[in-house]
XYZ file of C-alpha atoms in Angstrom:
687
model
C -77.879 138.946 37.968
C -77.772 142.149 40.015
C -78.728 145.449 38.441
C -75.948 147.265 40.279
C -73.058 145.070 39.381
C -71.363 142.520 41.498
C -69.018 143.506 44.216
C -66.509 141.103 45.659
C -67.041 139.984 49.248
C -64.524 140.733 51.918
C -63.308 142.738 54.873
C -64.305 146.239 55.531
C -62.206 149.032 53.754
C -59.313 149.868 55.846
C -59.276 153.304 57.543
C -56.504 155.791 57.966
C -54.944 156.782 61.229
C -56.361 160.266 61.686
C -59.919 161.359 60.869
C -58.788 164.953 60.694
C -56.848 164.015 57.588
C -59.782 164.299 55.162
C -60.329 160.554 54.688
C -63.494 158.379 54.749
C -62.466 156.056 57.373
C -60.966 156.346 60.916
C -58.948 153.329 61.978
C -56.045 151.279 60.879
C -56.415 148.337 58.484
C -56.543 144.988 60.116
C -54.669 142.198 59.008
C -56.439 139.180 57.401
C -55.217 135.522 57.901
C -53.652 134.008 54.767
C -56.188 131.093 54.779
C -59.046 133.542 54.377
C -60.300 133.443 50.797
C -61.482 136.872 50.106
C -60.972 139.306 47.273
C -60.632 142.221 49.440
C -58.314 140.455 51.992
C -54.598 140.711 51.926
C -53.973 137.254 50.451
C -50.253 137.496 51.246
C -49.212 136.387 54.719
C -46.913 139.379 55.669
C -44.548 139.074 52.738
C -42.526 142.176 53.802
C -40.478 140.620 56.685
C -36.814 140.824 57.208
C -35.231 138.228 59.430
C -32.608 140.024 61.246
C -31.072 139.411 64.593
C -31.506 142.989 65.691
C -35.348 143.243 65.886
C -38.696 141.636 65.180
C -39.309 141.755 61.381
C -41.859 144.505 60.358
C -43.936 144.935 57.222
C -44.538 147.919 55.187
C -47.906 148.481 56.779
C -46.710 148.361 60.364
C -43.303 150.097 60.066
C -44.735 153.689 60.563
C -48.025 152.676 62.000
C -47.556 154.364 65.414
C -45.242 157.237 64.281
C -46.273 160.794 63.671
C -45.290 161.323 60.068
C -44.391 164.702 58.595
C -47.418 166.731 57.363
C -46.008 166.497 53.791
C -46.684 162.722 53.810
C -50.371 163.339 54.864
C -50.985 166.105 52.339
C -49.271 164.304 49.439
C -51.438 161.172 50.105
C -54.598 163.024 50.304
C -53.972 165.105 47.159
C -52.840 162.112 45.093
C -55.926 159.999 46.054
C -58.211 163.013 45.185
C -56.569 163.586 41.954
C -57.972 160.344 40.586
C -55.100 157.923 41.043
C -57.247 155.885 43.252
C -58.180 152.173 43.563
C -60.867 151.388 46.358
C -59.958 153.650 49.229
C -56.263 153.993 48.582
C -53.582 155.050 45.972
C -53.460 153.139 42.666
C -50.380 151.252 41.559
C -50.242 153.815 38.612
C -50.079 156.704 41.267
C -47.115 154.892 43.002
C -45.171 154.546 39.870
C -45.716 158.144 38.786
C -44.544 159.189 42.332
C -41.240 157.013 41.921
C -40.645 158.513 38.525
C -40.957 162.075 39.953
C -38.367 161.201 42.602
C -35.615 160.983 40.046
C -33.897 158.005 41.904
C -32.230 155.337 40.003
C -34.434 152.926 38.152
C -33.035 150.010 40.124
C -33.937 151.758 43.319
C -37.508 152.445 41.935
C -38.003 148.748 41.202
C -36.641 147.802 44.638
C -38.989 150.197 46.374
C -41.848 149.096 44.364
C -41.283 145.567 45.182
C -41.236 146.357 48.796
C -44.517 148.385 48.691
C -46.447 146.328 46.090
C -44.684 142.954 45.746
C -44.862 141.515 42.321
C -46.635 144.530 41.027
C -50.009 142.906 42.000
C -52.311 145.745 43.023
C -54.848 145.020 45.814
C -58.315 146.078 45.332
C -58.145 148.705 48.056
C -54.839 150.178 46.628
C -52.024 151.495 48.766
C -53.237 152.683 52.069
C -51.915 155.583 54.087
C -49.570 153.427 56.363
C -47.962 151.795 53.281
C -47.780 155.105 51.422
C -45.912 156.670 54.492
C -43.330 153.780 54.142
C -43.119 154.315 50.416
C -42.245 158.092 50.865
C -39.689 157.365 53.618
C -38.019 154.811 51.290
C -37.835 157.434 48.566
C -36.283 159.868 50.854
C -33.643 157.429 51.988
C -32.944 156.703 48.331
C -32.457 160.390 47.725
C -30.095 160.804 50.642
C -28.115 157.944 49.666
C -28.972 155.717 52.623
C -29.831 152.035 52.759
C -33.127 151.526 50.970
C -34.798 148.967 53.266
C -37.530 148.775 55.961
C -34.671 148.470 58.538
C -33.278 151.805 57.341
C -36.717 153.367 57.760
C -37.041 151.929 61.276
C -33.629 153.378 62.210
C -34.460 156.952 60.860
C -37.724 157.238 62.681
C -35.968 156.698 66.111
C -32.771 158.620 65.282
C -32.885 161.599 62.952
C -36.662 161.750 62.040
C -38.153 160.743 58.829
C -36.675 162.173 55.554
C -38.854 164.508 53.470
C -38.176 163.728 49.766
C -38.317 166.152 46.891
C -40.276 165.320 43.652
C -39.698 166.857 40.358
C -42.340 169.560 39.548
C -43.581 169.228 43.169
C -40.541 170.657 45.049
C -42.101 174.035 45.842
C -45.231 172.290 47.034
C -43.579 169.842 49.422
C -40.906 171.828 50.989
C -40.568 175.480 52.278
C -36.668 175.345 51.729
C -35.345 176.894 48.553
C -35.486 174.067 45.897
C -34.632 174.149 42.235
C -37.777 173.522 40.305
C -37.897 172.519 36.678
C -38.596 175.421 34.244
C -41.345 173.491 32.794
C -43.109 171.379 35.399
C -45.582 170.131 32.854
C -42.935 168.401 30.728
C -43.141 164.625 30.343
C -42.205 162.317 33.070
C -38.901 161.446 31.524
C -37.939 164.711 30.053
C -35.184 166.984 31.016
C -35.457 167.757 34.729
C -33.422 168.911 37.759
C -32.780 165.910 39.876
C -32.699 166.359 43.657
C -29.394 165.982 45.541
C -28.904 162.686 47.060
C -26.794 164.152 49.824
C -29.055 166.667 51.289
C -32.352 166.453 53.135
C -35.393 168.613 52.344
C -35.893 171.071 55.187
C -38.973 170.792 57.208
C -41.656 173.152 56.099
C -44.857 174.521 57.252
C -48.107 172.808 56.350
C -49.495 175.984 54.990
C -46.860 175.875 52.103
C -48.763 173.160 50.467
C -50.564 174.306 47.411
C -51.451 171.344 45.429
C -53.658 171.726 42.397
C -56.045 169.014 42.948
C -56.937 168.763 39.333
C -53.278 168.121 38.414
C -51.060 167.249 41.370
C -48.605 165.624 39.054
C -47.981 168.589 36.742
C -49.026 166.235 33.907
C -47.540 166.567 30.410
C -49.132 168.649 27.812
C -50.448 165.660 25.994
C -52.305 164.471 28.781
C -53.625 167.967 29.736
C -55.223 167.950 26.375
C -57.830 165.434 27.692
C -59.999 168.249 29.242
C -61.604 166.033 31.688
C -61.814 168.794 34.219
C -64.138 170.603 31.866
C -67.631 170.125 32.323
C -69.248 168.575 29.389
C -73.029 168.983 29.663
C -74.955 165.716 29.254
C -78.105 165.884 27.329
C -81.423 164.749 28.721
C -83.589 162.544 26.603
C -85.682 165.361 25.459
C -82.689 167.124 24.010
C -82.200 169.467 26.909
C -78.893 170.151 28.527
C -78.381 169.144 32.118
C -76.235 171.922 33.632
C -73.794 170.950 36.363
C -73.427 167.476 35.140
C -69.871 166.518 34.138
C -67.955 163.534 33.164
C -64.849 164.688 34.991
C -63.248 162.673 37.669
C -64.633 164.557 40.733
C -62.489 164.639 43.875
C -63.637 162.440 46.751
C -65.183 165.287 48.728
C -66.984 166.558 45.710
C -68.524 163.367 44.260
C -72.017 164.123 43.062
C -72.612 161.967 40.000
C -74.603 162.863 36.955
C -78.219 163.461 37.308
C -80.756 160.861 36.161
C -83.950 161.124 34.456
C -84.997 162.402 30.886
C -87.190 165.459 31.345
C -87.240 168.848 32.803
C -88.277 169.636 36.397
C -91.742 171.158 35.897
C -93.212 174.010 37.820
C -92.547 175.433 41.338
C -93.625 172.740 43.795
C -92.288 174.705 46.755
C -95.111 177.380 46.617
C -98.223 175.495 47.538
C -97.623 173.820 50.878
C -100.536 173.860 53.185
C -99.953 175.043 56.731
C -100.794 171.533 58.156
C -98.139 169.987 56.054
C -95.529 172.512 56.982
C -95.965 172.728 60.584
C -92.773 172.098 62.611
C -90.594 173.415 59.884
C -88.977 176.781 59.480
C -85.973 178.354 61.253
C -83.409 175.805 62.202
C -83.453 177.188 65.786
C -86.952 176.152 66.191
C -86.716 172.778 64.650
C -86.607 170.115 67.429
C -83.935 167.443 67.135
C -81.962 169.330 64.606
C -78.241 168.307 65.134
C -75.349 170.433 64.470
C -74.385 170.506 60.825
C -77.741 169.591 59.569
C -79.127 173.138 59.140
C -80.437 174.227 55.747
C -83.047 176.619 54.717
C -86.130 175.659 52.624
C -85.687 177.643 49.407
C -88.210 178.386 46.599
C -87.414 176.705 43.331
C -86.573 179.061 40.346
C -88.434 177.582 37.374
C -85.885 178.978 34.893
C -83.044 176.590 35.960
C -83.179 172.777 35.592
C -82.679 171.137 38.790
C -79.660 168.835 39.561
C -79.449 167.071 42.912
C -75.906 166.127 44.134
C -75.300 163.537 46.761
C -72.117 163.225 48.661
C -71.039 160.586 51.184
C -70.163 162.076 54.572
C -66.953 160.802 55.853
C -68.007 160.005 59.503
C -70.308 157.293 60.549
C -73.060 157.809 63.136
C -74.339 155.207 65.788
C -72.670 152.929 68.167
C -70.599 149.866 67.428
C -72.536 147.342 65.134
C -75.373 149.866 64.556
C -73.389 152.457 62.776
C -74.676 153.862 59.633
C -73.491 156.359 56.959
C -75.033 159.577 56.059
C -75.399 161.372 52.749
C -75.407 165.176 52.134
C -78.284 165.792 49.535
C -77.793 169.249 47.975
C -79.954 171.144 45.363
C -78.460 174.377 44.115
C -81.673 175.304 42.605
C -83.538 175.101 45.840
C -80.545 176.401 47.771
C -80.867 173.473 50.269
C -78.388 171.007 51.869
C -79.762 168.360 53.922
C -78.441 165.068 55.615
C -80.116 161.921 54.910
C -79.378 158.224 55.528
C -80.115 155.280 53.266
C -83.083 154.195 55.403
C -84.562 157.669 54.590
C -84.510 156.962 50.922
C -86.109 153.527 51.557
C -88.999 155.300 53.526
C -89.398 157.813 50.751
C -89.647 155.075 48.104
C -92.145 153.034 50.151
C -94.494 156.111 50.577
C -94.194 156.722 46.790
C -95.120 153.163 45.930
C -98.178 153.416 48.068
C -99.293 156.743 46.685
C -98.247 156.241 43.137
C -98.327 152.471 42.363
C -99.000 153.161 38.655
C -96.168 155.754 38.128
C -92.629 154.777 36.812
C -90.835 155.269 40.036
C -86.945 155.250 39.690
C -84.899 152.359 41.024
C -83.402 152.550 44.512
C -79.884 150.757 44.801
C -79.739 147.943 47.263
C -78.544 148.362 50.853
C -76.319 145.371 50.546
C -75.374 142.667 47.851
C -74.970 139.039 48.510
C -71.761 137.651 47.123
C -70.940 133.915 47.613
C -73.437 133.745 50.356
C -72.113 136.742 52.244
C -73.537 140.307 52.428
C -71.391 143.001 51.398
C -72.334 146.519 52.571
C -69.146 148.236 53.839
C -66.766 147.695 50.693
C -65.751 151.216 49.267
C -66.469 150.140 45.706
C -69.917 149.070 46.612
C -70.522 152.147 48.603
C -69.616 154.429 45.778
C -71.941 152.400 43.436
C -74.695 152.986 46.005
C -74.056 156.637 46.193
C -74.250 156.861 42.363
C -77.551 154.889 42.382
C -78.925 157.248 44.879
C -78.001 160.181 42.584
C -79.885 158.470 39.778
C -82.819 157.760 41.976
C -83.157 161.387 43.377
C -82.814 163.016 40.047
C -85.196 160.709 38.374
C -87.690 161.772 41.006
C -87.341 165.339 40.524
C -87.456 165.293 36.752
C -90.723 163.264 36.693
C -93.629 165.501 35.672
C -95.835 164.091 38.591
C -93.393 162.813 41.145
C -91.256 166.087 41.004
C -94.318 167.988 42.167
C -94.988 165.613 45.055
C -94.949 167.620 48.244
C -93.290 164.644 50.018
C -90.339 164.734 47.633
C -89.939 168.363 48.169
C -89.884 167.935 51.990
C -87.352 165.185 51.628
C -84.959 167.593 49.750
C -85.449 170.545 51.980
C -86.520 169.880 55.543
C -83.360 170.635 57.534
C -84.047 168.314 60.526
C -83.539 164.589 60.709
C -86.295 162.817 58.586
C -87.203 160.614 61.604
C -87.958 163.731 63.701
C -90.004 165.370 60.845
C -92.083 162.219 60.270
C -93.338 162.411 63.839
C -94.426 166.022 63.436
C -95.822 166.079 59.810
C -99.233 164.946 58.560
C -98.100 162.546 55.778
C -100.768 161.186 53.542
C -99.830 158.142 51.464
C -103.370 157.581 49.862
C -103.529 156.414 46.305
C -103.521 159.391 43.988
C -106.862 158.379 42.484
C -108.712 158.320 45.913
C -111.795 160.539 45.805
C -111.024 161.884 42.373
C -114.161 162.387 40.114
C -114.105 160.820 36.726
C -114.171 163.438 33.868
C -117.161 162.587 31.525
C -115.038 162.526 28.359
C -111.928 160.700 29.740
C -112.951 157.221 29.087
C -113.974 157.741 25.519
C -110.866 159.492 24.860
C -108.693 156.491 25.574
C -107.950 154.382 22.310
C -109.796 151.065 22.341
C -106.419 149.347 21.342
C -104.490 150.807 24.377
C -104.246 147.416 26.343
C -102.757 145.752 23.149
C -100.196 148.557 23.108
C -99.367 147.915 26.659
C -98.802 144.193 26.038
C -96.541 145.074 23.152
C -94.434 147.630 24.964
C -94.195 145.307 28.061
C -92.665 142.522 26.003
C -89.989 144.938 24.449
C -89.320 146.474 27.924
C -88.652 143.115 29.481
C -86.109 142.134 26.772
C -84.580 145.466 26.663
C -84.031 145.483 30.450
C -82.237 142.112 30.232
C -80.010 143.394 27.439
C -79.042 146.625 29.269
C -78.297 144.752 32.531
C -75.760 142.682 30.432
C -74.420 145.806 28.664
C -73.703 147.424 32.004
C -71.787 144.364 33.138
C -69.749 144.038 29.871
C -68.814 147.780 30.015
C -67.634 147.567 33.470
C -65.391 144.615 32.532
C -64.057 146.548 29.626
C -63.116 149.461 31.721
C -61.345 147.261 34.077
C -59.531 145.589 31.189
C -58.275 148.929 29.954
C -57.021 149.636 33.560
C -55.114 146.253 33.398
C -53.574 147.171 30.066
C -52.553 150.535 31.367
C -50.835 148.918 34.340
C -48.803 146.606 32.155
C -47.786 149.703 29.977
C -46.271 151.191 33.167
C -44.534 147.917 34.000
C -43.002 147.936 30.431
C -41.971 151.412 30.600
C -40.247 150.993 34.056
C -38.402 147.947 32.623
C -37.149 149.825 29.629
C -35.795 152.564 31.930
C -34.122 149.990 34.034
C -32.586 148.544 30.813
C -30.766 151.789 30.015
C -28.737 151.315 33.298
C -27.212 148.012 31.864
C -26.519 148.907 28.209
C -23.101 150.493 28.719
C -21.820 147.566 30.462
C -23.562 145.148 28.121
C -22.008 146.803 25.049
C -18.685 147.707 26.695
C -16.634 146.630 23.584
C -17.862 149.799 21.796
C -19.910 152.357 23.684
C -20.151 155.098 21.001
C -23.722 154.130 20.048
C -24.888 153.598 23.616
C -26.133 157.151 24.272
C -28.409 157.024 21.142
C -29.651 153.553 22.063
C -30.542 154.839 25.589
C -32.196 157.803 24.182
C -34.379 155.549 22.072
C -35.168 153.307 25.052
C -36.122 156.249 27.206
C -38.353 157.714 24.389
C -40.164 154.427 24.129
C -40.638 154.402 27.928
C -41.828 157.924 27.947
C -44.451 157.312 25.317
C -45.619 154.083 26.954
C -46.115 156.124 30.150
C -48.100 158.764 28.122
C -50.229 155.846 26.497
C -50.785 154.381 30.076
C -52.167 157.874 31.184
C -54.582 158.013 28.124
C -55.792 154.575 28.879
C -56.375 155.175 32.557
C -58.084 158.575 31.601
C -60.346 156.804 29.069
C -61.238 153.987 31.527
C -62.251 156.694 34.061
C -64.237 158.493 31.404
C -66.033 155.217 30.534
C -66.808 154.682 34.346
C -68.274 158.074 35.030
C -69.739 158.713 31.513
C -71.104 156.191 29.143
C -71.443 153.537 32.065
C -73.600 155.831 34.052
C -75.606 156.637 30.955
C -76.145 152.964 30.288
C -77.274 152.477 33.923
C -79.714 155.329 33.641
C -81.278 153.767 30.583
C -81.138 150.274 32.378
C -83.002 151.748 35.358
C -85.672 153.439 33.167
C -86.506 150.033 31.419
C -86.388 148.094 34.667
C -88.714 150.660 36.383
C -91.164 150.531 33.478
C -91.045 146.714 33.672
C -91.913 146.980 37.314
C -94.788 149.346 36.611
C -96.372 146.741 34.326
C -95.940 144.165 37.109
C -97.519 146.440 39.737
C -100.373 147.047 37.416
C -101.033 143.403 37.222
C -101.029 143.068 41.023
C -102.773 146.228 42.104
C -105.146 147.054 39.218
C -107.587 144.320 39.832
C -111.293 144.915 40.761
C -114.168 142.796 42.048
C -116.839 144.294 39.942
C -118.255 140.993 38.610
C -118.650 139.789 42.156
C -120.318 143.033 43.271
C -122.818 142.866 40.245
C -123.710 139.327 41.254
C -124.270 140.480 44.834
C -126.383 143.373 43.802
C -128.647 140.995 41.818
C -129.012 138.718 44.744
C -129.710 141.682 47.185
C -132.233 143.117 44.699
C -133.950 139.737 44.564
C -133.827 139.681 48.390
C -135.309 143.198 48.556
C -138.110 142.309 46.240
C -139.054 139.360 48.446
C -138.964 141.446 51.506
C -141.253 144.127 50.102
C -143.580 141.325 48.763
C -144.126 140.086 52.386
C -147.226 141.299 54.418
C -146.918 144.535 56.070
C -145.766 144.063 59.611
C -144.029 140.727 59.049
C -140.846 142.387 57.974
C -138.817 144.879 60.170
C -138.066 148.177 58.286
C -134.455 147.919 59.347
C -134.002 144.773 57.479
C -135.209 146.478 54.151
C -133.000 149.446 54.923
C -129.885 147.184 55.397
C -130.394 145.535 52.028
C -131.039 148.840 50.275
C -127.769 150.370 51.953
C -125.874 147.275 50.763
C -127.116 147.661 47.244
C -126.206 151.456 47.246
C -122.684 150.829 48.680
C -122.030 148.081 46.090
C -123.061 150.356 43.212
C -120.986 153.029 44.533
C -118.043 150.699 44.744
C -118.554 149.595 41.201
C -118.492 153.248 40.192
C -115.416 153.968 42.027
C -113.575 150.866 40.888
C -114.549 151.648 37.180
C -113.290 155.219 37.682
C -110.107 153.858 39.122
C -109.565 151.548 36.395
C -109.880 154.366 33.889
C -107.525 156.538 35.793
C -105.031 153.616 35.976
C -105.199 153.320 32.185
C -104.761 156.927 31.606
C -101.876 156.947 34.067
C -99.948 154.097 32.350
C -100.603 155.701 29.037
C -99.042 159.053 30.297
C -96.183 157.113 31.748
C -95.572 155.500 28.342
C -95.543 158.925 26.748
C -92.929 160.121 29.136
C -90.989 156.835 28.754
C -90.976 157.331 25.023
C -88.496 160.338 25.406
C -85.823 157.922 26.790
C -85.017 156.878 23.201
C -83.313 160.240 22.676
C -81.106 159.652 25.602
C -80.018 156.489 23.784
C -78.990 158.554 20.768
C -77.090 161.089 22.845
C -75.297 158.353 24.786
C -73.912 156.710 21.682
C -72.985 160.073 19.953
C -71.056 161.048 23.140
C -69.318 157.673 23.418
C -68.207 157.649 19.709
C -66.800 161.199 19.883
C -65.052 160.221 23.020
C -63.505 157.219 21.405
C -62.401 159.228 18.555
C -60.701 161.785 20.781
C -58.723 159.153 22.630
C -57.783 157.347 19.335
C -56.494 160.551 17.975
C -54.433 161.233 21.195
C -53.140 157.771 21.093
C -52.226 158.199 17.362
C -50.574 161.414 18.136
C -48.498 159.724 20.919
C -47.138 156.798 18.827
C -46.416 159.105 15.898
C -44.218 161.187 18.199
C -42.577 158.065 19.277
C -41.796 157.133 15.638
C -40.276 160.479 15.089
C -38.090 160.305 18.270
C -36.556 156.867 17.630
C -35.514 157.662 13.970
C -31.959 158.406 15.335
C -31.502 155.097 17.042
C -28.295 153.401 15.629
C -28.869 150.788 12.933
C -25.226 149.800 12.477
C -25.131 150.898 8.725
């Protein structure tokens, strides 16, 4: 079972048309044959085709692929994806439904457009991509103008009059520079009183600068949803009870993703103050740093000991390299050090390898894998896996800087602050990866200060750590499934809400014999649909909070246990000595030396006696050094156990935070359904 979750195999994530449009990828999605069995492939073989005699059938993806769409399409897509309504690299089905509801077109037209964009309501793992979204907005514009809602209609408009720019309730002032009537209360519920856009007028083209989206709430969400306060930073508590400033469980925008810091201890001391000249040559002003590419400059700052350090890692949108040898870069930023450097995944691997050589008996944080094998295939470019890997890098880096010894390591400091490419720096710097105990004298009282039962304690803890690591691996998988299940329930709530709204269009004709009670009946149906939508928003919000909150906390604890398990395994492999063999060899050499000295003078060369004496001295020195190393290893593992002990408080905080979060969402859901109960009391009962 993989520590970092299982990501489905499939094609690379599709890329939007224009890199300048603030997206991670840079080319159009490629079609996948229907026979290909892949979770990330488009399993439907071009379902959006219209067999007409006028032209070749086109699908929603290709209808506007080669057309310059209005800026409003581009900005609307970018802001909606950044707002959190995101699946994979695209817009979620929930975001599509919200946009349709904001358009104030007929429910039947909403269902028709939804079926064209997302047939059968089956959401793909990569969501609605930019090319599909452009078609969605164009279809909404046609519906508002009273034109034929079809892909043929979009095809005609792009060649004749230009694509329509629709108006959305609560977003009119943001999408059009032309005067538009905006609802007095843009934060009212999706189905509340609103001013519908005219179906006979087109929104006038507007300047791109008129867009003023609030990225935290581009939907102008209802007051009930605003009470969630996910944009507020809720400090996560470290295992020792200290607060980790800068950590938040809010859904961060795509370009501000940082993850929450890992580790369970404060960053001790000022490690940037004692670099030797030999270790720092080649670093300094960016202008003097050879091989320093544009955009990688950053100064090396001193660390203020009064602020706990949190390192953020952001995936940079553009790849580097040529063709099949492209790689992704990450911006590693530390506000406390005042540094921002660019690193690639292989740089993290190199750092981990150096730390394993220098600190084999320390609890070194886990590094996420470069790729995951799924069904015999390696997955490394899927957007979901890349995000999981970024979060894993955040946990790894923050675990390092909060470790009382590794956080002081000069190599870690250089990794976080050197502004040049790490490959260039490694060629210049004098890097030592000798084991930390090499040449260290043994203090006289150290061996006696270690408890005699320490090895039994190690065995006991090792047994518990092994079992605990397995359990936490399963817990992370289970919670991921629960979060996905919540998202599925939320999607079904939206489908149910849309179905109820569509039903109101038929009630008057259904009960045409006596329509006196139809208005009250429709009000009740609309109220139920409105509260279903509110409940759906709460479920999605809670699922997002799980993914970025309790799930990350569980993964931190899992990583701690697994890294401790690995420490015990390394101790078994590397803590061995050959002292018994050396003692036997010393006895043999001493006997040999005695025999040589007993021979008559002149029959033995003096150099032979010196060689045997030197061998005995070297063996005795080796025994002393190996014995001292064994004592240091025991002391080191004991210290790591003491540091590991504080992780139990992280478990306490984890459960307290999660329980409070569950209570909050349970109360919000109860208030929502209580409001529905009050609103539908006036529905006709025929009494």
